[in-house]
Amino acid sequence: MIESITGGYLTAPITGVILIVIGLYGLMVKRDLIQQVISINIISPGVVLYFTGLGYIPGAEAPLFPNTNVVDPIPATLMLTTLVIDVAVTSFALALIIKIEEIEVRRDED
Amino acid sequence: MIPLLVALPMLFAFLSSVISYIDIDRIYRETVFLLGILSPLPVFLYNIDSLPINTVVGGWSRISGIEVGIDGVNFFFLLATLIVFPLVAVYTLSHFERIGKEEGGVSRNSKFCLILLLYGSLLGSFITRDLFNFTIYLEIASIAAIILVGSSDTSGAKLASFRYLMLYLLSSFFFIFSVGIIYVKTGYLNFPLIGQNLVLDTEMKVALSIAFVALITKAGIFPLHFWLPDAHSKADTPVSALLSGLTVKAPVFGMILFLRYTPIGFLTVPLMVISFSSIFFGIFMAIFQTNAKKLLAYHTVSQMGIVLLAISVLDIYAAAHYVFAHALFKSGLFLGVGPLISSFGTKDLKSLSYRASGSLIVSFAILSLAIGGISPLIGAFGKHEILTELRGAKVYLLYATSIGTLLSFSKLNFELFKSKKNGYNGKDQGIEKGIVFLIALLTISFGIYYYPELNPMDLVFIGVALGLLSILKLSHILEWNVPRFYGKNVEGLTKQINFYTAVFVIVNSVLILLVRFGDTLQELLISIVV
């Protein structure tokens, strides 16, 4: 349906924005630490999809040397950095949740 | 040459993490840490005569490379970082030495590595002129800071760290979203080139306001300050000093870059409203705190409001000067309560006292006057510059800020000056107290160097603040406890994150609507009034 509105060109950015909104909803409504981390992890690909989609040019090829009509490679390369940070931070968040739960359990036992 | 400012601490951070796997004496680890902290100093001193400097890393063109530079604005950010970090590093070694045990499952060596990472990334964010490069440094600095908060043994530190993490991620994604819009609209990520190619249409305005809301969240300014008080008060004392003194300045530098290269005049009024509300909210909350570190943390919310005020009046130099001042006195204050907290074993103001230590009394008096903006201490320098930009009632609001801050610090000093039982004899912790005293001396010397004037109004402020304190004390208003809306458990934390996300979305939406329909609203208001 989105493609019929935008003619295919803005599919990725618009899908990205929809994902961001879904993630925000999760973050505002969910009452569970893991679910909140997952909500953040829905926002993140939303941003990546949005940013990468901005570099898309209809009919263009991959940005490799002999090609002349190519898509903008910068958004994709920048998003690589964001994805790496995101993976590391998610693992840290989950580790933190384990620690928080341990403290809660210890407190209940006391 | 300038990129070495960042590369050297990062290299030592790497070394520091590698040697944690080798079984060597503690002294070598501490040497690597100290070398890492001192490594950027020669680079900075070597370049200091040839300022301003501007280069593109690796000799690329401006369009594809990363531009870095040092000039009259970021000089103050770098100076603050290069003064505060070495002092805090020495303090950290002495602090850890005294605590003795390895805390919280996180090894001391990992903390050294994280502090070096924080150091390198802060220096990086202060020299860069590239939007995406800045974003990455901001992320590294925030992650290092969040892990440092989480590694503290204090109860509630893990919850504070998680809250900080969620708010930081949320604001980061929104910042990257706005970077995307700016890149598509201008075609560049280099700030000077963005400035040259920017057309200020509605989309650009929306992008800039989203970027500002994200930066305001990261800088801990009201109404998006939620993560700050807990994170700064629950961290280890030296880490608190680094967080309050320097880490919150990285987003401020982002705002300064935007102010410098993009026309953000359309944001003046909302930013000014946010800054004044942050100033007074911070002071109000600080006055009623009984936890010494939380009191200081709320003052960070208030002081960052003053920095934002400088940005809202479009004066980058005033902002840079006030940032420098705040980095000095706030790190000094946090380090100053450290020896008291560790010897009394509590953070409660009612049980702490510095009476036994003459040097701490003098240091606290100097640092308290400095944060109140009393001349000729360093705080007066930036505040005076902001005052010259303000007109009418806003001048008196800024005067009220000084009085409020002084009132809160008179209360702090009043409580600490009382002698308390079973306390501290003032004998040990010489290195820690020496560093605090040194920072106090620096606030005087830089103050006299940059703003060698005496303002008679300051005496009035001190008088009014002391008068107000006695009224509040006599009327027992200060004993009011600020109500807690959320529990200190996981359920409270999740509810807080729900609420804070909602506030973040609301602030974003309000600002975007104002940017989009502000002119129509103004016309409507005028038509109703006239």
XYZ file of C-alpha atoms in Angstrom:
640
model
C 0.000 0.000 0.000
C 2.850 2.343 0.853
C 4.375 1.728 -2.580
C 1.179 2.785 -4.321
C 1.311 6.076 -2.417
C 5.003 6.823 -2.897
C 5.700 5.124 -6.212
C 8.249 2.782 -4.630
C 10.844 5.449 -4.109
C 10.252 6.189 -0.430
C 9.270 2.672 0.677
C 12.321 2.138 2.894
C 12.247 5.548 4.652
C 8.512 5.354 5.325
C 8.759 1.780 6.606
C 11.597 3.031 8.816
C 9.432 5.778 10.278
C 6.608 3.285 10.927
C 9.066 1.010 12.774
C 10.249 3.981 14.853
C 6.661 4.759 15.838
C 6.001 1.096 16.778
C 9.156 1.069 18.897
C 8.156 4.298 20.634
C 4.740 2.821 21.394
C 6.411 -0.235 22.947
C 8.687 1.936 25.037
C 5.724 3.957 26.291
C 3.461 0.998 27.111
C 5.494 -2.114 27.955
C 6.222 -2.793 31.634
C 9.039 -5.290 31.222
C 12.757 -4.538 30.937
C 13.380 -7.092 28.171
C 10.381 -5.854 26.189
C 11.674 -2.315 26.516
C 15.074 -3.357 25.153
C 13.251 -5.069 22.258
C 11.270 -1.851 21.646
C 14.548 0.047 21.383
C 15.722 -2.672 19.009
C 12.707 -1.993 16.800
C 13.482 1.721 16.674
C 17.081 0.996 15.672
C 16.410 -0.871 12.375
C 13.739 1.770 11.727
C 16.418 4.452 11.800
C 18.790 2.292 9.733
C 16.121 1.544 7.119
C 15.142 5.192 6.948
C 18.731 6.418 6.584
C 19.770 3.742 4.061
C 16.623 4.304 2.041
C 17.505 7.966 1.667
C 20.561 7.019 -0.409
C 18.479 5.032 -2.895
C 18.184 6.273 -6.464
C 15.622 4.441 -8.706
C 17.345 2.266 -11.291
C 20.861 2.858 -9.964
C 23.423 0.120 -9.414
C 25.640 -0.906 -6.510
C 28.458 1.593 -5.856
C 31.299 -0.543 -7.273
C 34.096 0.788 -9.480
C 33.056 0.311 -13.154
C 29.447 1.381 -12.509
C 28.705 5.030 -13.119
C 25.014 5.369 -12.233
C 25.236 4.288 -8.571
C 23.236 4.763 -5.353
C 24.671 6.971 -2.598
C 26.956 4.678 -0.571
C 27.498 7.041 2.372
C 24.218 6.374 4.264
C 24.806 2.619 4.151
C 28.392 2.889 5.405
C 27.383 5.252 8.198
C 24.622 2.904 9.297
C 27.161 0.105 9.589
C 28.713 2.027 12.483
C 25.321 2.545 14.105
C 24.498 -1.163 13.817
C 27.780 -2.162 15.458
C 27.152 0.208 18.360
C 23.600 -1.080 18.622
C 24.658 -4.729 18.920
C 27.187 -3.903 21.642
C 24.764 -1.732 23.581
C 21.985 -4.342 23.413
C 24.277 -6.973 24.877
C 25.240 -4.547 27.632
C 21.567 -3.762 28.340
C 20.758 -7.473 28.658
C 23.746 -8.023 30.952
C 22.548 -5.126 33.066
C 19.066 -6.677 33.295
C 20.619 -9.934 34.583
C 22.467 -7.941 37.275
C 19.316 -6.010 38.201
C 17.311 -9.236 38.513
C 20.056 -10.800 40.661
C 19.920 -7.832 43.023
C 16.104 -8.049 43.173
C 16.223 -11.776 43.948
C 18.835 -11.226 46.682
C 16.726 -8.453 48.181
C 13.614 -10.705 48.202
C 15.599 -13.470 49.931
C 16.781 -11.044 52.605
C 49.042 16.359 14.581
C 45.704 17.222 16.282
C 44.104 13.794 15.653
C 46.772 12.423 18.038
C 44.830 14.145 20.832
C 42.223 11.428 20.351
C 44.372 8.590 19.048
C 46.775 8.434 22.003
C 44.179 8.001 24.803
C 42.328 5.479 22.633
C 45.579 3.543 22.099
C 46.252 3.498 25.831
C 42.653 2.403 26.466
C 43.315 -0.548 24.175
C 46.645 -1.296 25.905
C 44.954 -1.020 29.265
C 42.344 -3.587 28.285
C 44.993 -5.930 26.819
C 47.217 -5.922 29.904
C 44.278 -6.902 32.076
C 44.824 -10.431 30.725
C 48.505 -10.462 31.694
C 49.504 -11.216 35.235
C 51.588 -8.157 36.091
C 52.042 -5.934 39.085
C 49.321 -3.346 39.783
C 51.811 -0.508 39.488
C 52.318 -1.186 35.735
C 48.575 -1.018 35.111
C 48.362 2.268 36.947
C 51.359 3.574 34.966
C 49.664 2.720 31.669
C 46.518 4.497 32.884
C 48.410 7.634 33.935
C 50.470 7.661 30.721
C 47.241 7.460 28.740
C 45.773 10.369 30.665
C 48.914 12.476 30.185
C 49.507 11.488 26.538
C 47.411 14.228 24.833
C 48.985 17.019 26.907
C 52.251 17.329 24.861
C 50.217 17.376 21.625
C 48.008 20.160 22.954
C 50.925 22.211 24.321
C 52.870 21.783 21.073
C 49.965 23.197 19.052
C 48.935 25.903 21.471
C 51.074 28.637 19.835
C 49.764 28.042 16.326
C 46.015 28.376 17.016
C 43.601 28.408 15.247
C 44.359 25.125 13.457
C 42.171 23.403 10.888
C 43.055 20.169 9.099
C 41.346 17.282 7.390
C 42.417 13.893 8.762
C 44.530 11.930 6.276
C 44.838 14.840 3.837
C 41.521 14.114 2.097
C 39.324 16.817 0.642
C 36.838 18.482 2.944
C 33.920 16.752 1.226
C 35.025 13.191 1.862
C 37.356 13.586 4.843
C 36.846 14.385 8.504
C 37.740 17.952 9.387
C 39.203 18.681 12.821
C 40.377 21.918 14.366
C 41.133 23.927 17.483
C 40.028 27.541 17.778
C 38.835 30.065 20.337
C 35.658 28.132 21.146
C 36.663 24.506 21.513
C 39.952 25.602 23.114
C 38.014 26.055 26.375
C 36.378 22.621 26.107
C 39.778 21.015 25.510
C 41.432 23.009 28.287
C 38.731 21.926 30.768
C 39.112 18.269 29.713
C 42.897 18.368 29.873
C 42.871 19.974 33.333
C 40.088 17.946 34.949
C 40.964 14.454 33.663
C 44.580 14.304 34.952
C 43.478 15.634 38.356
C 40.614 13.139 38.558
C 42.977 10.346 37.437
C 45.313 10.963 40.376
C 42.270 11.203 42.669
C 40.927 7.912 41.238
C 44.159 6.059 42.001
C 44.171 7.318 45.559
C 40.412 6.632 45.934
C 40.706 3.026 44.698
C 43.809 2.508 46.835
C 41.843 3.421 49.935
C 38.737 1.405 49.087
C 41.090 -1.568 48.720
C 38.738 -4.197 47.362
C 37.738 -4.675 43.759
C 34.156 -3.525 43.482
C 30.991 -4.763 41.841
C 32.524 -7.533 39.765
C 34.034 -4.904 37.467
C 37.807 -4.910 37.731
C 39.719 -1.748 38.444
C 41.557 -2.203 35.185
C 38.283 -2.186 33.224
C 37.387 1.084 34.910
C 40.746 2.556 33.866
C 40.059 1.425 30.313
C 36.573 2.971 30.336
C 37.865 6.265 31.772
C 40.494 6.396 28.985
C 37.793 5.674 26.384
C 35.641 8.439 27.845
C 38.663 10.764 27.749
C 39.530 9.999 24.118
C 35.966 10.242 22.881
C 35.332 13.545 24.701
C 38.500 15.031 23.178
C 37.355 13.675 19.804
C 33.904 15.210 20.052
C 35.476 18.552 21.018
C 37.812 18.802 18.007
C 35.636 17.439 15.215
C 33.769 19.518 12.616
C 32.010 16.541 11.106
C 28.418 15.794 12.021
C 28.595 12.015 11.869
C 32.014 11.824 13.469
C 30.641 13.921 16.310
C 27.685 11.531 16.669
C 30.015 8.536 16.960
C 32.226 10.187 19.588
C 29.127 11.178 21.532
C 27.987 7.537 21.469
C 31.344 6.214 22.678
C 31.476 8.798 25.472
C 27.913 8.004 26.571
C 28.440 4.232 26.504
C 31.658 4.523 28.534
C 29.834 6.782 31.015
C 26.834 4.427 31.272
C 29.041 1.394 31.945
C 31.014 3.371 34.533
C 27.748 4.250 36.321
C 26.618 0.616 36.176
C 29.967 -0.616 37.544
C 29.478 1.236 40.818
C 28.659 -0.778 43.945
C 26.125 1.730 45.272
C 22.592 0.410 45.660
C 20.458 1.495 42.735
C 23.456 2.148 40.458
C 22.366 -0.603 38.049
C 18.836 0.832 37.800
C 20.271 4.318 37.218
C 22.577 2.929 34.550
C 19.685 1.177 32.763
C 17.546 4.329 32.818
C 20.475 6.355 31.459
C 21.019 3.714 28.741
C 17.416 3.734 27.507
C 17.161 7.519 27.398
C 20.558 7.771 25.714
C 19.608 5.216 23.021
C 16.280 6.920 22.375
C 17.886 10.334 21.957
C 20.729 8.854 19.865
C 18.334 7.336 17.357
C 16.443 10.603 17.037
C 19.715 12.459 16.582
C 20.783 10.082 13.798
C 17.316 10.503 12.240
C 17.867 14.263 12.079
C 21.425 13.767 10.771
C 19.809 11.791 7.928
C 17.482 14.662 7.035
C 20.351 17.182 7.178
C 22.533 14.960 4.970
C 19.822 14.506 2.356
C 18.912 18.204 2.304
C 22.488 19.523 2.076
C 24.501 16.594 0.701
C 27.289 17.008 3.247
C 28.257 15.915 6.748
C 30.997 18.508 7.201
C 29.643 21.376 9.330
C 31.107 24.335 7.354
C 29.837 22.773 4.084
C 26.403 22.087 5.647
C 26.317 25.750 6.642
C 27.117 26.885 3.086
C 24.570 24.608 1.399
C 21.711 24.861 3.835
C 18.314 26.192 2.826
C 16.203 26.864 5.916
C 12.856 25.348 4.906
C 10.365 23.588 7.170
C 12.014 20.141 6.842
C 15.375 21.588 7.838
C 13.817 23.394 10.791
C 12.179 20.155 11.937
C 15.503 18.308 11.584
C 17.320 20.958 13.623
C 14.693 20.936 16.358
C 14.790 17.120 16.628
C 18.590 17.321 16.857
C 18.329 19.936 19.611
C 15.815 17.910 21.645
C 18.144 14.892 21.416
C 21.126 16.985 22.531
C 19.107 18.551 25.363
C 18.247 15.032 26.574
C 21.895 14.017 26.489
C 22.923 17.204 28.303
C 20.419 16.473 31.095
C 18.428 19.687 30.782
C 14.873 19.925 32.238
C 12.292 18.618 31.173
C 14.483 15.822 29.774
C 16.873 15.534 32.711
C 15.408 12.326 34.253
C 18.441 10.126 33.887
C 20.906 12.663 35.278
C 20.396 13.013 39.072
C 20.465 9.290 39.799
C 23.268 8.454 37.383
C 25.496 11.247 38.687
C 24.813 10.580 42.345
C 25.084 6.775 42.254
C 28.378 6.585 40.354
C 31.761 6.338 42.109
C 32.849 9.810 43.252
C 35.624 10.356 40.652
C 33.259 9.128 37.922
C 30.545 11.543 39.146
C 33.062 14.367 38.772
C 33.828 13.296 35.194
C 30.144 12.884 34.312
C 28.969 16.176 35.778
C 32.090 18.092 34.881
C 32.712 16.951 31.328
C 30.487 14.262 29.821
C 27.394 16.490 29.722
C 29.497 19.066 27.839
C 29.850 16.897 24.728
C 26.191 17.428 23.644
C 26.613 21.116 24.457
C 29.485 21.229 22.000
C 27.126 19.711 19.429
C 24.677 22.562 20.054
C 27.542 25.039 19.650
C 28.496 23.456 16.301
C 24.889 23.803 15.122
C 24.720 27.381 16.395
C 27.941 28.227 14.619
C 27.229 26.775 11.201
C 23.446 26.669 10.881
C 20.843 29.416 11.369
C 19.032 28.361 14.551
C 17.584 31.786 15.324
C 14.059 30.336 14.948
C 14.679 28.198 18.065
C 15.661 31.129 20.309
C 12.385 31.475 22.209
C 11.735 27.757 22.935
C 15.374 27.283 23.981
C 15.202 30.271 26.308
C 11.998 28.958 27.934
C 13.607 25.513 28.375
C 16.803 27.024 29.782
C 15.086 29.198 32.403
C 12.769 26.363 33.456
C 15.796 24.074 33.787
C 17.691 26.639 35.863
C 14.865 27.142 38.362
C 13.749 23.514 38.444
C 17.337 22.434 39.211
C 17.701 24.961 42.007
C 14.277 24.137 43.482
C 15.028 20.405 43.573
C 18.562 20.951 44.890
C 17.407 23.057 47.831
C 15.266 20.221 49.204
C 17.797 17.413 48.736
C 19.336 15.777 51.772
C 21.690 13.598 49.726
C 24.923 15.543 49.135
C 25.648 14.069 45.704
C 22.058 14.414 44.527
C 22.108 18.066 45.532
C 25.162 18.572 43.338
C 23.566 16.541 40.527
C 20.464 18.770 40.521
C 22.770 21.769 40.334
C 24.156 20.285 37.145
C 20.601 20.367 35.705
C 20.394 24.025 36.711
C 23.869 24.979 35.471
C 23.344 23.251 32.125
C 20.281 25.486 31.857
C 22.610 28.491 32.096
C 24.777 27.051 29.313
C 21.651 26.558 27.184
C 20.673 30.151 27.959
C 24.009 31.287 26.492
C 23.256 29.204 23.396
C 19.708 30.594 23.141
C 21.077 34.159 23.076
C 23.336 32.913 20.237
C 26.599 33.659 22.051
C 29.000 30.753 21.488
C 31.854 32.357 23.409
C 29.773 32.901 26.557
C 28.620 29.266 26.344
C 32.197 28.004 25.945
C 33.443 30.141 28.838
C 30.640 29.037 31.135
C 31.239 25.394 30.195
C 34.898 25.802 31.165
C 33.919 27.367 34.494
C 31.314 24.706 35.260
C 33.690 21.857 34.409
C 36.166 23.200 36.984
C 33.912 23.990 39.930
C 31.483 21.098 39.545
C 34.219 18.476 39.340
C 35.867 20.163 42.347
C 32.631 20.002 44.356
C 31.993 16.336 43.546
C 35.572 15.426 44.422
C 35.212 17.500 47.600
C 32.290 15.478 48.984
C 34.167 12.244 48.151
C 36.482 12.177 51.201
C 33.531 13.035 53.480
C 31.282 10.322 52.043
C 33.952 7.647 52.310
C 34.924 8.504 55.877
C 31.377 8.975 57.245
C 29.988 6.102 55.191
C 26.842 8.005 54.180
C 25.705 10.623 51.673
C 23.209 12.203 54.047
C 23.984 15.884 54.558
C 22.730 15.679 58.152
C 25.542 13.252 59.040
C 28.407 14.732 56.994
C 30.796 17.415 58.236
C 33.980 19.009 56.905
C 34.679 20.813 60.156
C 37.795 18.786 60.945
C 39.568 19.709 57.731
C 40.641 23.318 57.167
C 41.531 22.796 53.512
C 38.097 21.355 52.717
C 36.358 24.320 54.407
C 38.341 26.784 52.286
C 37.898 24.738 49.087
C 34.135 24.385 49.581
C 33.763 28.106 50.309
C 35.656 29.049 47.130
C 33.882 26.505 44.920
C 30.450 27.490 46.294
C 31.103 31.148 45.529
C 32.365 30.168 42.069
C 29.167 28.250 41.199
C 27.135 31.228 42.438
C 28.886 33.408 39.853
C 30.644 35.658 42.369
C 33.492 37.778 40.935
C 36.430 37.451 40.520
C 35.980 33.655 40.494
C 35.702 31.844 37.168
C 31.881 31.495 37.237
C 31.483 35.265 36.978
C 33.275 35.384 33.630
C 30.752 33.452 31.540
C 27.765 34.754 33.516
C 28.812 38.355 32.888
C 28.982 37.682 29.143
C 25.501 36.137 29.170
C 24.172 39.120 31.149
C 25.378 41.586 28.506
C 23.209 39.744 25.930
C 20.036 39.812 28.037
C 17.482 42.623 28.297
C 14.671 43.558 30.676
C 13.188 41.012 33.070
C 15.564 38.280 31.918
C 18.458 40.112 33.604
C 16.626 39.877 36.934
C 15.844 36.208 36.289
C 19.569 35.567 35.926
C 20.210 37.516 39.139
C 17.614 35.281 40.825
C 19.583 32.280 39.523
C 22.706 33.482 41.311
C 20.733 34.025 44.517
C 19.047 30.609 44.284
C 22.339 28.815 43.645
C 24.008 30.660 46.521
C 21.045 29.833 48.767
C 21.357 26.134 48.019
C 25.112 26.177 48.565
C 24.763 28.171 51.808
C 22.527 25.349 52.990
C 25.138 22.771 51.930
C 27.942 24.636 53.713
C 25.744 25.298 56.762
C 25.045 21.574 57.156
C 28.646 20.548 56.498
C 30.059 23.158 58.880
C 28.275 21.714 61.915
C 30.506 19.251 63.759
C 29.083 15.772 63.811
C 29.749 12.859 66.083
C 31.638 9.650 65.205
C 33.231 11.259 62.234
C 36.262 12.179 60.568
C 39.416 13.545 62.126
C 40.591 15.280 58.968
C 43.968 13.554 59.031
C 44.057 11.122 56.108
C 43.069 11.491 52.430
C 45.725 14.143 51.828
C 45.917 13.581 48.051
C 42.147 13.862 47.569
C 41.889 17.030 49.632
C 44.966 18.461 47.906
C 43.357 17.977 44.479
C 40.121 19.643 45.605
C 42.129 22.564 46.978
C 44.083 22.791 43.716
C 40.838 22.967 41.717
C 39.579 25.706 44.063
C 42.800 27.653 43.456
C 42.383 27.161 39.692
C 38.879 28.669 39.812
C 40.366 31.766 41.452
C 43.392 32.056 39.164
C 41.477 31.543 35.913
C 38.801 33.897 37.230
C 41.317 36.664 37.885
C 43.071 35.987 34.577
C 39.936 36.152 32.412
C 37.693 38.548 34.351
C 39.733 40.686 36.756
C 36.823 42.753 38.097
C 34.888 43.018 41.340
C 31.143 43.408 41.148
C 29.590 45.075 44.246
C 26.212 43.475 43.382
C 27.700 40.103 44.381
C 27.709 41.125 48.048
C 23.978 41.859 47.780
C 23.398 38.375 46.288
C 25.311 36.706 49.117
C 23.408 38.779 51.694
C 20.009 37.968 50.173
C 20.898 34.265 49.917
C 21.949 34.100 53.575
C 18.813 36.012 54.612
C 16.598 33.630 52.644
C 18.390 30.646 54.164
C 17.679 31.867 57.695
C 13.995 32.469 56.827
C 13.695 28.985 55.304
C 15.512 27.418 58.269
C 13.336 29.198 60.828
C 10.117 28.328 59.020
C 11.214 24.642 58.696
C 10.377 24.703 54.988
C 13.700 23.008 54.185
C 12.545 19.868 56.002
C 9.956 19.179 53.296
C 10.663 15.924 51.493
C 10.332 15.907 47.731
C 7.672 13.243 46.986
C 8.742 10.157 45.023
C 6.410 9.131 42.225
C 8.088 5.838 41.398
C 9.401 2.994 43.531
C 13.104 2.156 43.653
C 12.468 -1.281 42.111
C 12.185 -2.774 38.639
C 8.485 -1.929 38.354
C 9.213 1.700 39.189
C 12.023 1.722 36.641
C 9.833 0.405 33.812
C 7.089 2.918 34.634
C 9.679 5.689 34.641
C 10.940 4.665 31.200
C 7.319 4.649 29.898
C 6.737 8.116 31.288
C 10.068 9.563 30.171
C 9.631 8.266 26.626
C 6.233 9.954 26.554
C 7.750 13.243 27.733
C 10.502 12.937 25.107
C 7.899 12.411 22.379
C 5.746 15.285 23.672
C 8.672 17.744 23.780
C 9.642 16.723 20.251
C 6.061 17.091 18.997
C 5.515 20.471 20.681
C 8.749 21.847 19.249
C 7.965 20.528 15.756
C 4.440 21.982 15.892
C 5.847 25.307 17.096
C 8.366 25.337 14.264
C 5.708 24.425 11.714
C 2.815 26.577 12.928
C 4.675 29.109 15.096
C 4.072 32.020 12.711
C 0.355 31.241 12.377
C 0.093 30.958 16.164
C 1.825 34.295 16.603
C -0.550 35.982 14.147
C -3.511 34.370 15.897
C -2.325 35.592 19.307
C -1.733 39.095 17.999
C -5.200 39.155 16.380
C -6.807 38.036 19.665
C -4.889 40.586 21.758
C -5.333 43.497 19.326
